[in-house]
Amino acid sequence: MGVGGKFWDLLRPYAQQQGFDYLRDKRVAVDLSFWIVQHETAIKGFALKPHLRLTFFRTINLFSKFGAYPVFVVDGTPSPLKSQARISRFFRSSGIDTSSLPTIKEGVSVERNKQFCEWVRECVELLELLGIPVLKAKGEAEALCAQLNSEGYVDACITPDSDAFLFGAKCVIKGIKPNSREPFECYYMSDIEAGLGLKRKHLIAMSLLVGNDFDSGGVLGIGVEKALHIVRVFSEDEILERLQDIGKGLKPAVNGGIKSVDDGEESCSEMKRRSPHCSRCGHPGSKRTHFKSSCEHCSCDSGCITKPVEFRCECSFCYKDRELKEQKKTENWWIKVCDKIALGPEFPNRKIIELYLSDSFTAEDGSSMSWGTPDTEMLVDFLVYNLHWDPSYVRKMLLPMLSTIYLRERPINNTEKPLLYDQYEFHSIKCIKTRYGHQYFVIRWRKPIPTSGLSHGEPEESIVVWEEEEESVDPLDGLNEPQVHNDNGDCFLLTDECIGLVQSAFPAETEHFLQEKKMRESKKKTVSEEAASPPRSTTPGVQRSIKDFYRSTKAASAQSTDPGVSSRASSSTEKKRQATSSSSSIFSKSVLSGTMSLVITSTINCKSFSPTRPFPSWINGDNSPSQGEISADFSRRSSAIFLTRVSCAKNPDDYHSTLKSLNSRGRFPRKSLGQHYMLNSDINDQLASVADVKEGDFVLEIGPGTGSLTNVLINLGATVLAIEKDPHMVDLVRERFAGCDKFKVLQEDFVKCHIRSHMHSIFENRVDQDFALAKVVSNLPFNISTDVVKLLLPMGDIFSQVVLLLQDEAALRLVEPALRTSEYRPINILVNFYSEPEYNFRVPRENFFPQPKVDAAVVTFKLKHPRDYPDVSSAKSFFALVNSAFNGKRKMLRKSLQHISSSPEIEKALGVAGLPVTSRPEELTLGDFVKLHNVIARE
Ligand SMILES: C[S@@+](CC[C@H](N)C(=O)[O-])C[C@H]1O[C@@H](n2cnc3c(N)ncnc32)[C@H](O)[C@@H]1O
């Protein structure tokens, strides 16, 4: 917390947004407790031990991406004052009168809760395994951070606790946005001093007035604005003493003393009497004289003019009068303020002042901080145990830290050691990558490996990364994972590295790369012409597992497995595991064995995948492929599906065409739009088949993306209306289906668009009156699925069914929530009110690009016609009742529905509906809710 009130708001104008390199080679003290609190609130319930997960990622980000030397600081024994404040806060929030509480005895402090201490202990263990120094403060962590900063051991503190300035910090980083051009929100004490005229003791004084960690209340009725006025009255040297005087009931003079209006000055009314003013024009003189002839100020022929509303007379009497009034006001204000301050007991608390000014927090000498090397194997054990991560994932995520250490040490030690931790050799600089306006080198680390079982294809054309998104802040602080890359049979690990670091570690190689780059740029024109020629018919590079490159240093037996062999041995099991969706062809990546290779299993009606087939022509901007080309493509697939209509059809979709189509436009999947594209055309077929899409159907598709599912729908003879939010994808599908009279795409956010009116306007144009209801088929962005379900299910007058590809867990929660569980929510009542849901099949995550972190599933909602909805007098009042019931999930309905009727009445209604009077919302089925609603509505 820190200083109370809206203290940070006061400082905000002095924030400096600093760029990527701000912390490079700088030491920075991190207040660990705040990280833990933030982590827990940010992702509670979404990740196992979020405090460990984010401490791991953030530390590696700080160390590698931002090039800092972090030192973590943990709280020591809290001051008794803080314990007292914490207890008062707790009781105040529970409505108990805190004045009646006993005060904590001198020297007694209360530790934070056990759970929190355990989180801190786990994070400290993790940090120590990472080789990062951790210091334990004697008292508050932010105090030690600040002291390390003020004594020059670190360049900045990372803490959102504004107390840090009071403890002497010079630079505080309040927030970090890893995915932005200027990731650091920094506050310099010097800026605060220059801008607000506040020095350290002023800030301490402000905290005494508005509250702080040791006295959460502050002075009643004094907020940040008022406190600012008060403290600025005095210089830094005198402010704390003057506050003491005020606390004793004195009213110290301000700026040499506020003059009292009675101190020999004439009173305002007296002055006015001696100098009458015209009530018409407001100038000195009487109205009568002014009526005869205009006064010198108005100087009009026809008497004085009427004074405007905002008129201010500037005669010396009026000027003086105003000044005195102002002075009186200030004096009254000052008296009131001093009285208010003096009312509080023991103001100011000397112990708090001493605590802020103390410099004895350093439990250990700041100069003893040192940064070691991560203990990889112990970290693997630790994270596998605590977070259930795969060992190879831990190693992969550690790599940026190891490579940073290697590059840092190389020029210093002038090391002969050619390998990065004996496992990788620096090979070359692949390219320069720009993310969030910041440039990196992409480095190839090489470890020659046997290439059996892998394709020797053309190198992939570009590294696939999430597209830059200025505004997105990833609360999970994910890392840029190192990539595994196959280039003409040579396998490399790719990491992003700071250009300066590489330059000093490998000057000759950097020079070589930069020269080559220059040459390439001068030949740009030729190169771009070459690029325009059709691609060669080879398979792009295939990603391999990190395990192939990064062996464990544990027992040799653990390494003896030949990845190629295990890949082959386990492939049939893997195929079965992956083939959960159907018996037809599955395109998947095998990850079991540690290699990530493409596995194509073919069944009826499918010819095997040909890696040498050229990329579809539509990808290269040719919108009119020949009929022969189209038929050739379709002949590879189910005749039942594909021979019906081909007029709009283009080539089928697969891994390469999806990548190609995105790359051809320089488009990278956008996380915020949930862009996980379907790689497996069979799943698209199955989606369509579950919805029984046939000739003449009208289908609404949300988020067509590259159009892979759209293509299937059109080929089945359906007319498709697609709603796509991303304008680039809109262009892409528009181009792909140009000339197709059965396709229309609208660039809109589905959640905000007026789908009912779109559908009405389309149906109005239909000549046949007996048309079937439309269908919805969509591979949805996961983040809008609940909204989509809520929007579409009540449209049984427009759609007959809604077939969605959803996140697996969400699908299960929607379709099969168990009564009496926390998963049973109002949305389940909505789903069953408006539809008959069915879970169709699971779709493993490997079928998407980029691969999401969770599996998906296809779900069908058969929409009920409005005439078949449960019989309630008003759906609106019914859902209002359901929502209210679930508002107090743990509460009995007789309590949570009290705002509708009194408890006895609700109990009576429950009885009439045949339900126990002690019913809770999660125990009621849809039918029960309907009965209860109808009883209550009747009564
Ligand atoms: C999971 S992808 C599916 C793409 C494609 N149908 C496929 O199967 O490969 C989701 C698509 O929905 C689009 N999208 C995301 N949010 C949207 C919204 N609010 N309204 C409409 N489209 C949206 C994305 O741009 C993306 O193209």
Short mmCIF file of N, CA and C in Angstrom, two decimals, residues 129-247:
data_model
loop_
_atom_site.label_atom_id
_atom_site.label_comp_id
_atom_site.label_asym_id
_atom_site.label_seq_id
_atom_site.Cartn_x
_atom_site.Cartn_y
_atom_site.Cartn_z
N LEU A 129 17.89 -21.02 -6.51
CA LEU A 129 18.28 -22.01 -7.53
C LEU A 129 18.63 -21.31 -8.84
N LEU A 130 17.99 -20.19 -9.07
CA LEU A 130 18.30 -19.43 -10.30
C LEU A 130 19.61 -18.65 -10.17
N GLY A 131 20.16 -18.62 -8.99
CA GLY A 131 21.42 -17.90 -8.77
C GLY A 131 21.23 -16.41 -8.55
N ILE A 132 20.02 -16.02 -8.16
CA ILE A 132 19.70 -14.61 -7.96
C ILE A 132 19.82 -14.29 -6.46
N PRO A 133 20.49 -13.20 -6.09
CA PRO A 133 20.62 -12.90 -4.67
C PRO A 133 19.28 -12.50 -4.03
N VAL A 134 19.09 -12.96 -2.82
CA VAL A 134 17.88 -12.61 -2.07
C VAL A 134 18.33 -12.07 -0.72
N LEU A 135 17.86 -10.91 -0.34
CA LEU A 135 18.22 -10.31 0.94
C LEU A 135 17.00 -10.29 1.83
N LYS A 136 17.25 -10.51 3.12
CA LYS A 136 16.13 -10.43 4.05
C LYS A 136 16.26 -9.12 4.83
N ALA A 137 15.22 -8.31 4.78
CA ALA A 137 15.27 -7.03 5.49
C ALA A 137 15.08 -7.27 6.99
N LYS A 138 15.49 -6.28 7.77
CA LYS A 138 15.20 -6.40 9.21
C LYS A 138 13.73 -6.13 9.46
N GLY A 139 13.16 -5.24 8.66
CA GLY A 139 11.74 -4.91 8.82
C GLY A 139 11.06 -5.03 7.47
N GLU A 140 10.70 -3.88 6.93
CA GLU A 140 9.95 -3.86 5.67
C GLU A 140 10.89 -4.05 4.48
N ALA A 141 10.42 -4.86 3.50
CA ALA A 141 11.25 -5.11 2.32
C ALA A 141 11.47 -3.82 1.54
N GLU A 142 10.40 -3.00 1.43
CA GLU A 142 10.55 -1.78 0.62
C GLU A 142 11.55 -0.83 1.27
N ALA A 143 11.70 -0.94 2.60
CA ALA A 143 12.66 -0.08 3.28
C ALA A 143 14.09 -0.47 2.89
N LEU A 144 14.31 -1.77 2.83
CA LEU A 144 15.66 -2.20 2.44
C LEU A 144 15.91 -1.90 0.96
N CYS A 145 14.89 -2.10 0.13
CA CYS A 145 15.03 -1.75 -1.31
C CYS A 145 15.45 -0.28 -1.41
N ALA A 146 14.73 0.57 -0.68
CA ALA A 146 14.99 2.01 -0.75
C ALA A 146 16.39 2.33 -0.26
N GLN A 147 16.78 1.65 0.80
CA GLN A 147 18.09 1.96 1.35
C GLN A 147 19.21 1.52 0.40
N LEU A 148 19.00 0.34 -0.22
CA LEU A 148 20.01 -0.11 -1.20
C LEU A 148 20.12 0.91 -2.32
N ASN A 149 18.99 1.49 -2.66
CA ASN A 149 18.94 2.49 -3.73
C ASN A 149 19.62 3.80 -3.28
N SER A 150 19.28 4.24 -2.07
CA SER A 150 19.83 5.53 -1.65
C SER A 150 21.34 5.42 -1.38
N GLU A 151 21.79 4.22 -1.03
CA GLU A 151 23.22 4.06 -0.78
C GLU A 151 23.99 3.64 -2.03
N GLY A 152 23.28 3.56 -3.15
CA GLY A 152 23.96 3.34 -4.43
C GLY A 152 24.25 1.88 -4.76
N TYR A 153 23.70 0.93 -3.98
CA TYR A 153 23.92 -0.48 -4.31
C TYR A 153 23.08 -0.91 -5.50
N VAL A 154 21.92 -0.31 -5.62
CA VAL A 154 21.08 -0.60 -6.80
C VAL A 154 20.65 0.72 -7.44
N ASP A 155 20.28 0.61 -8.72
CA ASP A 155 19.91 1.83 -9.45
C ASP A 155 18.44 2.18 -9.30
N ALA A 156 17.64 1.18 -8.95
CA ALA A 156 16.20 1.44 -8.82
C ALA A 156 15.57 0.37 -7.96
N CYS A 157 14.35 0.65 -7.50
CA CYS A 157 13.59 -0.36 -6.75
C CYS A 157 12.35 -0.69 -7.56
N ILE A 158 11.98 -1.94 -7.56
CA ILE A 158 10.71 -2.30 -8.19
C ILE A 158 9.72 -2.58 -7.07
N THR A 159 8.83 -1.68 -6.85
CA THR A 159 7.79 -1.86 -5.84
C THR A 159 6.65 -0.88 -6.10
N PRO A 160 5.43 -1.35 -5.95
CA PRO A 160 4.33 -0.40 -6.11
C PRO A 160 4.04 0.30 -4.78
N ASP A 161 4.88 0.13 -3.79
CA ASP A 161 4.66 0.70 -2.48
C ASP A 161 5.29 2.10 -2.42
N SER A 162 4.44 3.11 -2.33
CA SER A 162 4.95 4.48 -2.38
C SER A 162 5.75 4.85 -1.14
N ASP A 163 5.69 4.00 -0.12
CA ASP A 163 6.53 4.19 1.07
C ASP A 163 8.01 4.28 0.71
N ALA A 164 8.37 3.61 -0.37
CA ALA A 164 9.79 3.52 -0.73
C ALA A 164 10.44 4.91 -0.75
N PHE A 165 9.72 5.93 -1.23
CA PHE A 165 10.31 7.29 -1.27
C PHE A 165 10.56 7.80 0.14
N LEU A 166 9.68 7.43 1.05
CA LEU A 166 9.80 7.91 2.43
C LEU A 166 11.00 7.26 3.11
N PHE A 167 11.33 6.05 2.62
CA PHE A 167 12.49 5.36 3.17
C PHE A 167 13.77 5.80 2.47
N GLY A 168 13.64 6.68 1.48
CA GLY A 168 14.83 7.25 0.87
C GLY A 168 15.13 6.81 -0.56
N ALA A 169 14.18 6.09 -1.20
CA ALA A 169 14.44 5.63 -2.57
C ALA A 169 14.61 6.82 -3.51
N LYS A 170 15.49 6.62 -4.52
CA LYS A 170 15.67 7.70 -5.49
C LYS A 170 14.90 7.42 -6.77
N CYS A 171 14.77 6.14 -7.08
CA CYS A 171 14.01 5.81 -8.30
C CYS A 171 13.16 4.58 -8.02
N VAL A 172 11.87 4.71 -8.23
CA VAL A 172 10.96 3.60 -7.99
C VAL A 172 10.29 3.21 -9.30
N ILE A 173 10.36 1.91 -9.61
CA ILE A 173 9.65 1.41 -10.80
C ILE A 173 8.35 0.83 -10.27
N LYS A 174 7.26 1.49 -10.60
CA LYS A 174 5.98 1.08 -10.01
C LYS A 174 5.38 -0.11 -10.76
N GLY A 175 5.53 -0.10 -12.07
CA GLY A 175 4.92 -1.19 -12.83
C GLY A 175 5.79 -1.57 -14.02
N ILE A 176 5.63 -2.82 -14.45
CA ILE A 176 6.36 -3.28 -15.64
C ILE A 176 5.33 -3.85 -16.61
N LYS A 177 5.39 -3.36 -17.84
CA LYS A 177 4.53 -3.94 -18.88
C LYS A 177 5.47 -4.60 -19.87
N PRO A 178 5.71 -5.89 -19.74
CA PRO A 178 6.74 -6.52 -20.56
C PRO A 178 6.47 -6.40 -22.05
N ASN A 179 5.19 -6.35 -22.43
CA ASN A 179 4.89 -6.30 -23.85
C ASN A 179 4.50 -4.90 -24.29
N SER A 180 5.41 -3.99 -24.11
CA SER A 180 5.12 -2.65 -24.61
C SER A 180 6.45 -1.98 -24.97
N ARG A 181 6.36 -0.92 -25.72
CA ARG A 181 7.59 -0.25 -26.15
C ARG A 181 8.33 0.36 -24.97
N GLU A 182 7.56 0.81 -24.00
CA GLU A 182 8.17 1.41 -22.82
C GLU A 182 7.70 0.64 -21.60
N PRO A 183 8.42 -0.41 -21.29
CA PRO A 183 7.88 -1.32 -20.27
C PRO A 183 7.93 -0.80 -18.84
N PHE A 184 8.74 0.22 -18.55
CA PHE A 184 8.93 0.58 -17.15
C PHE A 184 8.28 1.92 -16.80
N GLU A 185 7.45 1.90 -15.77
CA GLU A 185 6.85 3.14 -15.27
C GLU A 185 7.69 3.58 -14.07
N CYS A 186 8.52 4.60 -14.28
CA CYS A 186 9.51 4.98 -13.25
C CYS A 186 9.17 6.34 -12.63
N TYR A 187 9.50 6.47 -11.38
CA TYR A 187 9.32 7.73 -10.66
C TYR A 187 10.64 8.10 -10.01
N TYR A 188 11.14 9.28 -10.31
CA TYR A 188 12.38 9.75 -9.70
C TYR A 188 12.05 10.74 -8.60
N MET A 189 12.73 10.59 -7.48
CA MET A 189 12.53 11.52 -6.37
C MET A 189 12.86 12.95 -6.83
N SER A 190 13.88 13.06 -7.67
CA SER A 190 14.29 14.41 -8.12
C SER A 190 13.15 15.08 -8.90
N ASP A 191 12.40 14.29 -9.67
CA ASP A 191 11.28 14.86 -10.44
C ASP A 191 10.16 15.30 -9.51
N ILE A 192 9.96 14.50 -8.45
CA ILE A 192 8.88 14.83 -7.51
C ILE A 192 9.23 16.12 -6.77
N GLU A 193 10.51 16.22 -6.44
CA GLU A 193 10.98 17.42 -5.76
C GLU A 193 10.80 18.65 -6.65
N ALA A 194 11.23 18.48 -7.91
CA ALA A 194 11.16 19.63 -8.83
C ALA A 194 9.71 19.99 -9.15
N GLY A 195 8.87 18.96 -9.32
CA GLY A 195 7.49 19.23 -9.76
C GLY A 195 6.58 19.65 -8.63
N LEU A 196 6.68 18.97 -7.50
CA LEU A 196 5.72 19.24 -6.43
C LEU A 196 6.34 20.03 -5.28
N GLY A 197 7.65 20.20 -5.33
CA GLY A 197 8.33 20.90 -4.25
C GLY A 197 8.35 20.08 -2.97
N LEU A 198 8.27 18.76 -3.11
CA LEU A 198 8.23 17.90 -1.93
C LEU A 198 9.54 17.14 -1.77
N LYS A 199 10.12 17.21 -0.58
CA LYS A 199 11.31 16.41 -0.29
C LYS A 199 10.89 15.25 0.60
N ARG A 200 11.88 14.42 0.97
CA ARG A 200 11.57 13.19 1.70
C ARG A 200 10.73 13.46 2.96
N LYS A 201 11.13 14.47 3.77
CA LYS A 201 10.38 14.72 5.02
C LYS A 201 8.98 15.25 4.73
N HIS A 202 8.84 15.97 3.62
CA HIS A 202 7.50 16.41 3.24
C HIS A 202 6.61 15.20 2.99
N LEU A 203 7.21 14.21 2.31
CA LEU A 203 6.42 13.02 1.99
C LEU A 203 6.06 12.27 3.27
N ILE A 204 7.01 12.24 4.19
CA ILE A 204 6.71 11.58 5.48
C ILE A 204 5.55 12.32 6.17
N ALA A 205 5.64 13.64 6.13
CA ALA A 205 4.57 14.44 6.75
C ALA A 205 3.24 14.16 6.07
N MET A 206 3.26 14.07 4.75
CA MET A 206 2.00 13.78 4.05
C MET A 206 1.43 12.44 4.48
N SER A 207 2.35 11.47 4.62
CA SER A 207 1.86 10.13 4.99
C SER A 207 1.27 10.15 6.40
N LEU A 208 1.81 11.00 7.27
CA LEU A 208 1.24 11.08 8.62
C LEU A 208 -0.18 11.66 8.56
N LEU A 209 -0.37 12.54 7.60
CA LEU A 209 -1.69 13.18 7.50
C LEU A 209 -2.73 12.30 6.80
N VAL A 210 -2.28 11.60 5.75
CA VAL A 210 -3.30 10.84 4.98
C VAL A 210 -3.30 9.35 5.30
N GLY A 211 -2.35 8.90 6.08
CA GLY A 211 -2.30 7.48 6.44
C GLY A 211 -1.15 6.79 5.74
N ASN A 212 -0.70 5.73 6.34
CA ASN A 212 0.41 4.95 5.77
C ASN A 212 0.32 3.53 6.31
N ASP A 213 1.34 2.72 5.99
CA ASP A 213 1.28 1.31 6.40
C ASP A 213 1.27 1.13 7.91
N PHE A 214 1.74 2.14 8.64
CA PHE A 214 1.85 1.98 10.09
C PHE A 214 0.70 2.66 10.83
N ASP A 215 -0.04 3.44 10.09
CA ASP A 215 -1.20 4.11 10.69
C ASP A 215 -2.18 4.32 9.55
N SER A 216 -3.00 3.31 9.32
CA SER A 216 -3.77 3.32 8.08
C SER A 216 -4.79 4.46 8.02
N GLY A 217 -5.17 5.02 9.18
CA GLY A 217 -6.22 6.03 9.16
C GLY A 217 -5.79 7.42 8.74
N GLY A 218 -4.66 7.91 9.26
CA GLY A 218 -4.26 9.29 9.03
C GLY A 218 -5.19 10.22 9.81
N VAL A 219 -5.19 11.49 9.42
CA VAL A 219 -6.06 12.46 10.12
C VAL A 219 -7.41 12.49 9.41
N LEU A 220 -8.45 12.34 10.19
CA LEU A 220 -9.80 12.31 9.63
C LEU A 220 -10.09 13.60 8.86
N GLY A 221 -10.56 13.47 7.65
CA GLY A 221 -10.96 14.65 6.88
C GLY A 221 -9.81 15.29 6.11
N ILE A 222 -8.62 14.67 6.16
CA ILE A 222 -7.52 15.26 5.37
C ILE A 222 -7.11 14.27 4.27
N GLY A 223 -7.30 14.71 3.06
CA GLY A 223 -6.94 13.88 1.91
C GLY A 223 -5.63 14.38 1.32
N VAL A 224 -5.26 13.77 0.20
CA VAL A 224 -3.96 14.07 -0.40
C VAL A 224 -3.82 15.56 -0.78
N GLU A 225 -4.89 16.11 -1.36
CA GLU A 225 -4.84 17.53 -1.81
C GLU A 225 -4.58 18.48 -0.64
N LYS A 226 -5.35 18.24 0.43
CA LYS A 226 -5.25 19.12 1.59
C LYS A 226 -3.88 18.95 2.24
N ALA A 227 -3.44 17.69 2.32
CA ALA A 227 -2.14 17.41 2.94
C ALA A 227 -1.03 18.10 2.16
N LEU A 228 -1.18 18.11 0.84
CA LEU A 228 -0.16 18.76 0.00
C LEU A 228 -0.06 20.25 0.34
N HIS A 229 -1.25 20.88 0.50
CA HIS A 229 -1.27 22.30 0.86
C HIS A 229 -0.57 22.53 2.19
N ILE A 230 -0.88 21.63 3.14
CA ILE A 230 -0.34 21.83 4.49
C ILE A 230 1.18 21.71 4.48
N VAL A 231 1.68 20.59 3.88
CA VAL A 231 3.12 20.34 4.03
C VAL A 231 3.95 21.35 3.24
N ARG A 232 3.37 21.88 2.15
CA ARG A 232 4.15 22.81 1.33
C ARG A 232 4.34 24.17 2.02
N VAL A 233 3.57 24.37 3.09
CA VAL A 233 3.67 25.64 3.80
C VAL A 233 5.05 25.78 4.45
N PHE A 234 5.65 24.62 4.81
CA PHE A 234 6.93 24.67 5.54
C PHE A 234 8.06 24.06 4.72
N SER A 235 9.28 24.44 5.12
CA SER A 235 10.44 23.87 4.43
C SER A 235 10.69 22.46 4.96
N GLU A 236 11.55 21.70 4.27
CA GLU A 236 11.81 20.32 4.70
C GLU A 236 12.36 20.27 6.13
N ASP A 237 13.19 21.27 6.45
CA ASP A 237 13.81 21.24 7.78
C ASP A 237 12.81 21.45 8.91
N GLU A 238 11.77 22.21 8.62
CA GLU A 238 10.86 22.52 9.72
C GLU A 238 9.56 21.73 9.73
N ILE A 239 9.23 21.08 8.63
CA ILE A 239 7.87 20.50 8.52
C ILE A 239 7.52 19.55 9.67
N LEU A 240 8.43 18.63 10.01
CA LEU A 240 8.04 17.64 11.02
C LEU A 240 7.84 18.30 12.40
N GLU A 241 8.69 19.28 12.70
CA GLU A 241 8.52 19.98 13.99
C GLU A 241 7.23 20.79 14.03
N ARG A 242 6.93 21.42 12.90
CA ARG A 242 5.68 22.22 12.88
C ARG A 242 4.46 21.31 13.06
N LEU A 243 4.54 20.12 12.47
CA LEU A 243 3.41 19.20 12.65
C LEU A 243 3.25 18.83 14.13
N GLN A 244 4.41 18.71 14.79
CA GLN A 244 4.34 18.41 16.23
C GLN A 244 3.64 19.55 16.98
N ASP A 245 4.01 20.79 16.62
CA ASP A 245 3.37 21.96 17.25
C ASP A 245 1.87 21.91 17.03
N ILE A 246 1.52 21.62 15.79
CA ILE A 246 0.07 21.58 15.49
C ILE A 246 -0.60 20.50 16.31
N GLY A 247 0.07 19.34 16.39
CA GLY A 247 -0.47 18.23 17.18
C GLY A 247 -0.71 18.64 18.62
#
